[in-house]
């Protein structure tokens, strides 16, 4: 997978790519690149944003700046780019990120993530350049960068080779294997600590019983109770 992040803060991702599962995915041939919005701005002094028409607080990322950055990097009109690859605007008004969307994105060969700043994007960026708009939760962040990292983290750990154990991503919280329910609880050594014992079944070595117990636990944790 090739992941590109269009951002005003490419340096933020220097740390991110040192995370082990991200580094593993990159070592396995996947790519994570950043595009600096300021590098290609047609405006003087590295300007990228402007005050909102109609008034109001904050600054809005300009559509001409995003156009120039995408055009310089991909060599095509950004209006056509979204037909070739997933172009995702990160915005609190977007589709809420969940395990299903993560799986969907993990199957894409190429993704571009657009990070807004300040008050966000000029709406024409979302309307004309993006194929999707995605939000990571019902709260407002100061910019899309942390949301982009959340998307990259969740997507990249689904890629083959990212996790140490190939099964780890399969039967985990909210996965289809668990019918979209939260994961069962985990325990490790010591088997007893301050009188708190690990459930006996996990120490029993009976794999069928362990599987049944985990299903049961996972079911008990589900918010949407459906038996
Ligand atoms: Cl994707 N961006 C911003 N700025 N805030 C958010 C978000 C995205 N998702 C939740 N809050």
PDB file of C-alpha atoms and ligand atoms in Angstrom:
ATOM      1  CA  UNK A   1       0.000   0.000   0.000  1.00  0.00           C
ATOM      2  CA  UNK A   2       1.129   3.527  -0.720  1.00  0.00           C
ATOM      3  CA  UNK A   3      -0.101   6.079   1.828  1.00  0.00           C
ATOM      4  CA  UNK A   4       0.491   9.774   1.209  1.00  0.00           C
ATOM      5  CA  UNK A   5      -0.291  12.400   3.838  1.00  0.00           C
ATOM      6  CA  UNK A   6      -0.740  16.007   2.715  1.00  0.00           C
ATOM      7  CA  UNK A   7       0.064  18.176   5.712  1.00  0.00           C
ATOM      8  CA  UNK A   8       1.451  21.448   7.002  1.00  0.00           C
ATOM      9  CA  UNK A   9       3.446  19.469   9.566  1.00  0.00           C
ATOM     10  CA  UNK A  10       5.352  16.682   7.794  1.00  0.00           C
ATOM     11  CA  UNK A  11       7.827  16.554  10.687  1.00  0.00           C
ATOM     12  CA  UNK A  12       5.133  15.144  12.983  1.00  0.00           C
ATOM     13  CA  UNK A  13       5.283  11.905  11.009  1.00  0.00           C
ATOM     14  CA  UNK A  14       9.035  11.387  11.575  1.00  0.00           C
ATOM     15  CA  UNK A  15       8.226   9.994  15.000  1.00  0.00           C
ATOM     16  CA  UNK A  16       5.192   8.092  13.778  1.00  0.00           C
ATOM     17  CA  UNK A  17       7.137   5.989  11.279  1.00  0.00           C
ATOM     18  CA  UNK A  18       9.429   4.755  14.056  1.00  0.00           C
ATOM     19  CA  UNK A  19       6.473   2.902  15.663  1.00  0.00           C
ATOM     20  CA  UNK A  20       7.217  -0.787  15.352  1.00  0.00           C
ATOM     21  CA  UNK A  21       4.202  -1.968  13.390  1.00  0.00           C
ATOM     22  CA  UNK A  22       4.514   1.023  11.051  1.00  0.00           C
ATOM     23  CA  UNK A  23       8.249   0.367  10.608  1.00  0.00           C
ATOM     24  CA  UNK A  24       7.441  -3.326   9.973  1.00  0.00           C
ATOM     25  CA  UNK A  25       4.885  -2.426   7.312  1.00  0.00           C
ATOM     26  CA  UNK A  26       7.388  -0.097   5.625  1.00  0.00           C
ATOM     27  CA  UNK A  27      10.078  -2.801   5.753  1.00  0.00           C
ATOM     28  CA  UNK A  28       7.570  -5.175   4.103  1.00  0.00           C
ATOM     29  CA  UNK A  29       7.375  -2.785   1.117  1.00  0.00           C
ATOM     30  CA  UNK A  30       4.475  -0.521   2.042  1.00  0.00           C
ATOM     31  CA  UNK A  31       5.064   3.228   1.756  1.00  0.00           C
ATOM     32  CA  UNK A  32       4.157   6.221   3.883  1.00  0.00           C
ATOM     33  CA  UNK A  33       5.083   9.587   2.426  1.00  0.00           C
ATOM     34  CA  UNK A  34       4.322  13.142   3.463  1.00  0.00           C
ATOM     35  CA  UNK A  35       3.633  16.055   1.130  1.00  0.00           C
ATOM     36  CA  UNK A  36       4.346  19.502   2.536  1.00  0.00           C
ATOM     37  CA  UNK A  37       1.479  21.850   1.665  1.00  0.00           C
ATOM     38  CA  UNK A  38       3.698  24.872   2.125  1.00  0.00           C
ATOM     39  CA  UNK A  39       6.277  23.657  -0.363  1.00  0.00           C
ATOM     40  CA  UNK A  40       4.066  24.244  -3.389  1.00  0.00           C
ATOM     41  CA  UNK A  41       1.893  27.133  -2.304  1.00  0.00           C
ATOM     42  CA  UNK A  42       1.397  29.702  -5.082  1.00  0.00           C
ATOM     43  CA  UNK A  43       1.026  32.410  -2.425  1.00  0.00           C
ATOM     44  CA  UNK A  44       3.846  34.550  -1.097  1.00  0.00           C
ATOM     45  CA  UNK A  45       5.491  33.980   2.255  1.00  0.00           C
ATOM     46  CA  UNK A  46       4.364  30.354   2.433  1.00  0.00           C
ATOM     47  CA  UNK A  47       0.742  31.367   2.983  1.00  0.00           C
ATOM     48  CA  UNK A  48      -1.677  28.433   2.941  1.00  0.00           C
ATOM     49  CA  UNK A  49      -4.802  29.616   4.758  1.00  0.00           C
ATOM     50  CA  UNK A  50      -7.091  32.602   4.858  1.00  0.00           C
ATOM     51  CA  UNK A  51      -9.909  34.171   6.848  1.00  0.00           C
ATOM     52  CA  UNK A  52     -13.369  32.683   6.275  1.00  0.00           C
ATOM     53  CA  UNK A  53     -15.818  34.465   3.962  1.00  0.00           C
ATOM     54  CA  UNK A  54     -18.798  35.608   5.997  1.00  0.00           C
ATOM     55  CA  UNK A  55     -16.616  36.157   9.028  1.00  0.00           C
ATOM     56  CA  UNK A  56     -15.950  34.038  12.065  1.00  0.00           C
ATOM     57  CA  UNK A  57     -12.996  32.796  14.045  1.00  0.00           C
ATOM     58  CA  UNK A  58      -9.972  30.948  12.750  1.00  0.00           C
ATOM     59  CA  UNK A  59      -8.382  30.325   9.403  1.00  0.00           C
ATOM     60  CA  UNK A  60      -9.357  28.076   6.519  1.00  0.00           C
ATOM     61  CA  UNK A  61      -7.021  26.050   4.289  1.00  0.00           C
ATOM     62  CA  UNK A  62      -7.206  27.461   0.755  1.00  0.00           C
ATOM     63  CA  UNK A  63      -8.425  25.398  -2.197  1.00  0.00           C
ATOM     64  CA  UNK A  64      -5.802  26.852  -4.580  1.00  0.00           C
ATOM     65  CA  UNK A  65      -3.041  25.775  -2.187  1.00  0.00           C
ATOM     66  CA  UNK A  66      -4.327  22.193  -2.022  1.00  0.00           C
ATOM     67  CA  UNK A  67      -4.760  22.179  -5.819  1.00  0.00           C
ATOM     68  CA  UNK A  68      -1.129  23.253  -6.324  1.00  0.00           C
ATOM     69  CA  UNK A  69       0.264  20.703  -3.847  1.00  0.00           C
ATOM     70  CA  UNK A  70      -1.645  17.744  -5.322  1.00  0.00           C
ATOM     71  CA  UNK A  71      -0.949  18.799  -8.896  1.00  0.00           C
ATOM     72  CA  UNK A  72       2.792  19.210  -8.204  1.00  0.00           C
ATOM     73  CA  UNK A  73       3.029  15.813  -6.555  1.00  0.00           C
ATOM     74  CA  UNK A  74       0.833  13.668  -8.770  1.00  0.00           C
ATOM     75  CA  UNK A  75       1.182  15.545 -12.053  1.00  0.00           C
ATOM     76  CA  UNK A  76      -2.561  15.431 -12.735  1.00  0.00           C
ATOM     77  CA  UNK A  77      -5.526  17.684 -12.107  1.00  0.00           C
ATOM     78  CA  UNK A  78      -6.598  16.826  -8.532  1.00  0.00           C
ATOM     79  CA  UNK A  79     -10.201  16.625  -9.769  1.00  0.00           C
ATOM     80  CA  UNK A  80      -9.154  13.464 -11.651  1.00  0.00           C
ATOM     81  CA  UNK A  81      -6.933  12.087  -8.888  1.00  0.00           C
ATOM     82  CA  UNK A  82      -9.819  10.732  -6.846  1.00  0.00           C
ATOM     83  CA  UNK A  83     -10.754   8.450  -9.715  1.00  0.00           C
ATOM     84  CA  UNK A  84      -7.302   6.803  -9.489  1.00  0.00           C
ATOM     85  CA  UNK A  85      -6.933   6.525  -5.733  1.00  0.00           C
ATOM     86  CA  UNK A  86      -8.776   7.038  -2.489  1.00  0.00           C
ATOM     87  CA  UNK A  87      -8.358  10.716  -1.493  1.00  0.00           C
ATOM     88  CA  UNK A  88      -9.587  11.194   2.049  1.00  0.00           C
ATOM     89  CA  UNK A  89     -10.241  14.571   3.649  1.00  0.00           C
ATOM     90  CA  UNK A  90      -9.837  14.312   7.423  1.00  0.00           C
ATOM     91  CA  UNK A  91     -12.593  16.383   8.914  1.00  0.00           C
ATOM     92  CA  UNK A  92     -14.799  16.094  12.012  1.00  0.00           C
ATOM     93  CA  UNK A  93     -17.875  16.079   9.749  1.00  0.00           C
ATOM     94  CA  UNK A  94     -16.757  12.967   7.861  1.00  0.00           C
ATOM     95  CA  UNK A  95     -17.725   9.288   8.029  1.00  0.00           C
ATOM     96  CA  UNK A  96     -16.868   7.913  11.442  1.00  0.00           C
ATOM     97  CA  UNK A  97     -13.839   5.611  11.354  1.00  0.00           C
ATOM     98  CA  UNK A  98     -14.639   2.077  12.524  1.00  0.00           C
ATOM     99  CA  UNK A  99     -13.200  -1.396  11.990  1.00  0.00           C
ATOM    100  CA  UNK A 100     -15.232  -1.864   8.810  1.00  0.00           C
ATOM    101  CA  UNK A 101     -13.853   1.298   7.244  1.00  0.00           C
ATOM    102  CA  UNK A 102     -10.332   0.364   8.382  1.00  0.00           C
ATOM    103  CA  UNK A 103     -10.678  -3.018   6.638  1.00  0.00           C
ATOM    104  CA  UNK A 104     -12.014  -1.298   3.542  1.00  0.00           C
ATOM    105  CA  UNK A 105      -9.042   1.090   3.481  1.00  0.00           C
ATOM    106  CA  UNK A 106      -6.531  -1.698   4.174  1.00  0.00           C
ATOM    107  CA  UNK A 107      -7.588  -3.262   0.851  1.00  0.00           C
ATOM    108  CA  UNK A 108      -6.801  -0.095  -1.146  1.00  0.00           C
ATOM    109  CA  UNK A 109      -3.547   0.009  -3.092  1.00  0.00           C
ATOM    110  CA  UNK A 110      -3.178   3.792  -2.798  1.00  0.00           C
ATOM    111  CA  UNK A 111      -4.540   6.314  -0.327  1.00  0.00           C
ATOM    112  CA  UNK A 112      -4.002  10.050   0.039  1.00  0.00           C
ATOM    113  CA  UNK A 113      -4.929  11.662   3.363  1.00  0.00           C
ATOM    114  CA  UNK A 114      -5.603  15.397   3.381  1.00  0.00           C
ATOM    115  CA  UNK A 115      -5.002  17.170   6.695  1.00  0.00           C
ATOM    116  CA  UNK A 116      -6.763  20.437   7.367  1.00  0.00           C
ATOM    117  CA  UNK A 117      -5.654  22.930   9.957  1.00  0.00           C
ATOM    118  CA  UNK A 118      -7.151  25.753  11.951  1.00  0.00           C
ATOM    119  CA  UNK A 119     -10.870  25.852  11.162  1.00  0.00           C
ATOM    120  CA  UNK A 120     -10.419  23.196   8.514  1.00  0.00           C
ATOM    121  CA  UNK A 121     -10.679  23.069   4.717  1.00  0.00           C
ATOM    122  CA  UNK A 122     -12.296  25.311   2.212  1.00  0.00           C
ATOM    123  CA  UNK A 123     -15.309  23.094   1.451  1.00  0.00           C
ATOM    124  CA  UNK A 124     -14.372  22.989  -2.252  1.00  0.00           C
ATOM    125  CA  UNK A 125     -11.373  20.806  -1.316  1.00  0.00           C
ATOM    126  CA  UNK A 126     -13.723  18.203   0.153  1.00  0.00           C
ATOM    127  CA  UNK A 127     -16.232  18.593  -2.660  1.00  0.00           C
ATOM    128  CA  UNK A 128     -13.912  18.477  -5.664  1.00  0.00           C
ATOM    129  CA  UNK A 129     -10.642  16.792  -4.636  1.00  0.00           C
ATOM    130  CA  UNK A 130     -11.653  14.196  -2.037  1.00  0.00           C
ATOM    131  CA  UNK A 131     -13.315  10.840  -2.669  1.00  0.00           C
ATOM    132  CA  UNK A 132     -14.296  10.556   1.003  1.00  0.00           C
ATOM    133  CA  UNK A 133     -14.365  12.545   4.215  1.00  0.00           C
ATOM    134  CA  UNK A 134     -13.421  10.710   7.417  1.00  0.00           C
ATOM    135  CA  UNK A 135     -13.670  11.645  11.095  1.00  0.00           C
ATOM    136  CA  UNK A 136     -12.100   9.744  13.986  1.00  0.00           C
ATOM    137  CA  UNK A 137     -14.680  10.755  16.583  1.00  0.00           C
ATOM    138  CA  UNK A 138     -17.243  13.251  17.729  1.00  0.00           C
ATOM    139  CA  UNK A 139     -14.918  15.961  18.999  1.00  0.00           C
ATOM    140  CA  UNK A 140     -12.815  18.590  17.269  1.00  0.00           C
ATOM    141  CA  UNK A 141      -9.028  18.383  16.944  1.00  0.00           C
ATOM    142  CA  UNK A 142      -6.904  21.404  16.043  1.00  0.00           C
ATOM    143  CA  UNK A 143      -5.911  19.696  12.816  1.00  0.00           C
ATOM    144  CA  UNK A 144      -6.136  16.514  10.784  1.00  0.00           C
ATOM    145  CA  UNK A 145      -2.611  15.255  11.500  1.00  0.00           C
ATOM    146  CA  UNK A 146      -3.436  13.229  14.607  1.00  0.00           C
ATOM    147  CA  UNK A 147      -6.487  11.837  12.833  1.00  0.00           C
ATOM    148  CA  UNK A 148      -4.263  10.881   9.860  1.00  0.00           C
ATOM    149  CA  UNK A 149      -1.953   9.041  12.263  1.00  0.00           C
ATOM    150  CA  UNK A 150      -4.923   7.213  13.765  1.00  0.00           C
ATOM    151  CA  UNK A 151      -6.057   6.152  10.285  1.00  0.00           C
ATOM    152  CA  UNK A 152      -2.510   5.111   9.287  1.00  0.00           C
ATOM    153  CA  UNK A 153      -2.003   3.229  12.561  1.00  0.00           C
ATOM    154  CA  UNK A 154      -5.272   1.334  12.294  1.00  0.00           C
ATOM    155  CA  UNK A 155      -4.836   0.578   8.580  1.00  0.00           C
ATOM    156  CA  UNK A 156      -1.141  -0.322   8.607  1.00  0.00           C
ATOM    157  CA  UNK A 157      -1.458  -2.813  11.443  1.00  0.00           C
ATOM    158  CA  UNK A 158      -3.913  -4.731   9.239  1.00  0.00           C
ATOM    159  CA  UNK A 159      -1.330  -5.104   6.490  1.00  0.00           C
ATOM    160  CA  UNK A 160       0.452  -8.450   6.172  1.00  0.00           C
ATOM    161  CA  UNK A 161       3.752  -8.393   8.043  1.00  0.00           C
ATOM    162  CA  UNK A 162       2.951  -5.411  10.273  1.00  0.00           C
ATOM    163  CA  UNK A 163       2.258  -7.417  13.422  1.00  0.00           C
ATOM    164  CA  UNK A 164       4.563 -10.027  14.856  1.00  0.00           C
ATOM    165  CA  UNK A 165       1.918 -12.738  15.012  1.00  0.00           C
ATOM    166  CA  UNK A 166      -0.115 -13.143  11.827  1.00  0.00           C
ATOM    167  CA  UNK A 167      -3.306 -13.920  13.777  1.00  0.00           C
ATOM    168  CA  UNK A 168      -3.128 -10.879  16.035  1.00  0.00           C
ATOM    169  CA  UNK A 169      -5.189  -8.615  13.807  1.00  0.00           C
ATOM    170  CA  UNK A 170      -7.725 -11.298  12.974  1.00  0.00           C
ATOM    171  CA  UNK A 171      -9.535 -11.939  16.233  1.00  0.00           C
ATOM    172  CA  UNK A 172      -9.259  -8.577  17.918  1.00  0.00           C
ATOM    173  CA  UNK A 173     -11.596  -5.917  19.204  1.00  0.00           C
ATOM    174  CA  UNK A 174     -14.490  -5.083  16.881  1.00  0.00           C
ATOM    175  CA  UNK A 175     -13.286  -7.450  14.150  1.00  0.00           C
ATOM    176  CA  UNK A 176     -15.661  -9.429  11.957  1.00  0.00           C
ATOM    177  CA  UNK A 177     -14.254 -12.615  13.548  1.00  0.00           C
ATOM    178  CA  UNK A 178     -15.824 -11.448  16.809  1.00  0.00           C
ATOM    179  CA  UNK A 179     -19.039 -10.311  15.105  1.00  0.00           C
ATOM    180  CA  UNK A 180     -18.003  -6.695  15.528  1.00  0.00           C
ATOM    181  CA  UNK A 181     -17.922  -6.942  19.307  1.00  0.00           C
ATOM    182  CA  UNK A 182     -15.162  -5.800  21.643  1.00  0.00           C
ATOM    183  CA  UNK A 183     -12.355  -8.179  22.374  1.00  0.00           C
ATOM    184  CA  UNK A 184     -12.168 -10.626  25.302  1.00  0.00           C
ATOM    185  CA  UNK A 185      -9.882  -9.760  28.254  1.00  0.00           C
ATOM    186  CA  UNK A 186      -6.212 -10.771  28.222  1.00  0.00           C
ATOM    187  CA  UNK A 187      -3.993 -11.936  31.070  1.00  0.00           C
ATOM    188  CA  UNK A 188      -0.311 -12.776  31.411  1.00  0.00           C
ATOM    189  CA  UNK A 189       2.078 -13.805  34.206  1.00  0.00           C
ATOM    190  CA  UNK A 190       1.910 -13.789  37.153  1.00  0.00           C
ATOM    191  CA  UNK A 191      -1.124 -16.096  37.383  1.00  0.00           C
ATOM    192  CA  UNK A 192      -1.904 -14.584  40.761  1.00  0.00           C
ATOM    193  CA  UNK A 193      -1.029 -11.067  41.893  1.00  0.00           C
ATOM    194  CA  UNK A 194      -2.132  -9.536  45.193  1.00  0.00           C
ATOM    195  CA  UNK A 195      -4.767 -12.243  45.373  1.00  0.00           C
ATOM    196  CA  UNK A 196      -6.141 -11.421  41.892  1.00  0.00           C
ATOM    197  CA  UNK A 197      -6.280 -14.714  40.020  1.00  0.00           C
ATOM    198  CA  UNK A 198      -6.325 -15.228  36.279  1.00  0.00           C
ATOM    199  CA  UNK A 199      -9.485 -17.185  35.262  1.00  0.00           C
ATOM    200  CA  UNK A 200      -8.749 -20.913  35.704  1.00  0.00           C
ATOM    201  CA  UNK A 201      -9.940 -21.815  32.204  1.00  0.00           C
ATOM    202  CA  UNK A 202      -7.039 -19.872  30.672  1.00  0.00           C
ATOM    203  CA  UNK A 203      -4.557 -22.000  32.630  1.00  0.00           C
ATOM    204  CA  UNK A 204      -6.361 -25.248  31.807  1.00  0.00           C
ATOM    205  CA  UNK A 205      -4.771 -25.905  28.422  1.00  0.00           C
ATOM    206  CA  UNK A 206      -8.219 -26.842  27.021  1.00  0.00           C
ATOM    207  CA  UNK A 207      -8.261 -24.867  23.808  1.00  0.00           C
ATOM    208  CA  UNK A 208     -11.924 -25.468  22.977  1.00  0.00           C
ATOM    209  CA  UNK A 209     -12.941 -24.341  26.464  1.00  0.00           C
ATOM    210  CA  UNK A 210     -10.693 -21.275  26.166  1.00  0.00           C
ATOM    211  CA  UNK A 211     -12.219 -20.378  22.804  1.00  0.00           C
ATOM    212  CA  UNK A 212     -15.738 -20.759  24.234  1.00  0.00           C
ATOM    213  CA  UNK A 213     -14.855 -18.632  27.279  1.00  0.00           C
ATOM    214  CA  UNK A 214     -13.399 -15.885  25.078  1.00  0.00           C
ATOM    215  CA  UNK A 215     -16.495 -15.797  22.851  1.00  0.00           C
ATOM    216  CA  UNK A 216     -18.636 -15.581  25.957  1.00  0.00           C
ATOM    217  CA  UNK A 217     -16.563 -12.731  27.385  1.00  0.00           C
ATOM    218  CA  UNK A 218     -16.541 -10.876  24.089  1.00  0.00           C
ATOM    219  CA  UNK A 219     -20.327 -11.187  23.889  1.00  0.00           C
ATOM    220  CA  UNK A 220     -20.720  -9.920  27.454  1.00  0.00           C
ATOM    221  CA  UNK A 221     -18.758  -6.768  26.620  1.00  0.00           C
ATOM    222  CA  UNK A 222     -20.773  -5.847  23.541  1.00  0.00           C
ATOM    223  CA  UNK A 223     -22.584  -2.540  23.721  1.00  0.00           C
ATOM    224  CA  UNK A 224     -25.150  -3.728  21.176  1.00  0.00           C
ATOM    225  CA  UNK A 225     -26.632  -6.736  22.968  1.00  0.00           C
ATOM    226  CA  UNK A 226     -27.911  -9.118  20.326  1.00  0.00           C
ATOM    227  CA  UNK A 227     -27.520 -12.472  22.071  1.00  0.00           C
TER     228      UNK A 227
HETATM  229 CL1  LIG B   1     -10.489  13.887  11.000  1.00  0.00          CL
HETATM  230  N1  LIG B   1     -10.131  16.267  12.062  1.00  0.00           N
HETATM  231  C1  LIG B   1     -10.284  17.166  13.036  1.00  0.00           C
HETATM  232  N2  LIG B   1      -9.749  18.363  12.888  1.00  0.00           N
HETATM  233  N3  LIG B   1     -10.957  16.926  14.137  1.00  0.00           N
HETATM  234  C2  LIG B   1     -11.480  15.714  14.272  1.00  0.00           C
HETATM  235  C3  LIG B   1     -11.348  14.724  13.305  1.00  0.00           C
HETATM  236  C4  LIG B   1     -10.671  15.039  12.179  1.00  0.00           C
HETATM  237  N4  LIG B   1     -12.002  13.624  13.716  1.00  0.00           N
HETATM  238  C5  LIG B   1     -12.492  13.936  14.908  1.00  0.00           C
HETATM  239  N5  LIG B   1     -12.185  15.184  15.249  1.00  0.00           N
END
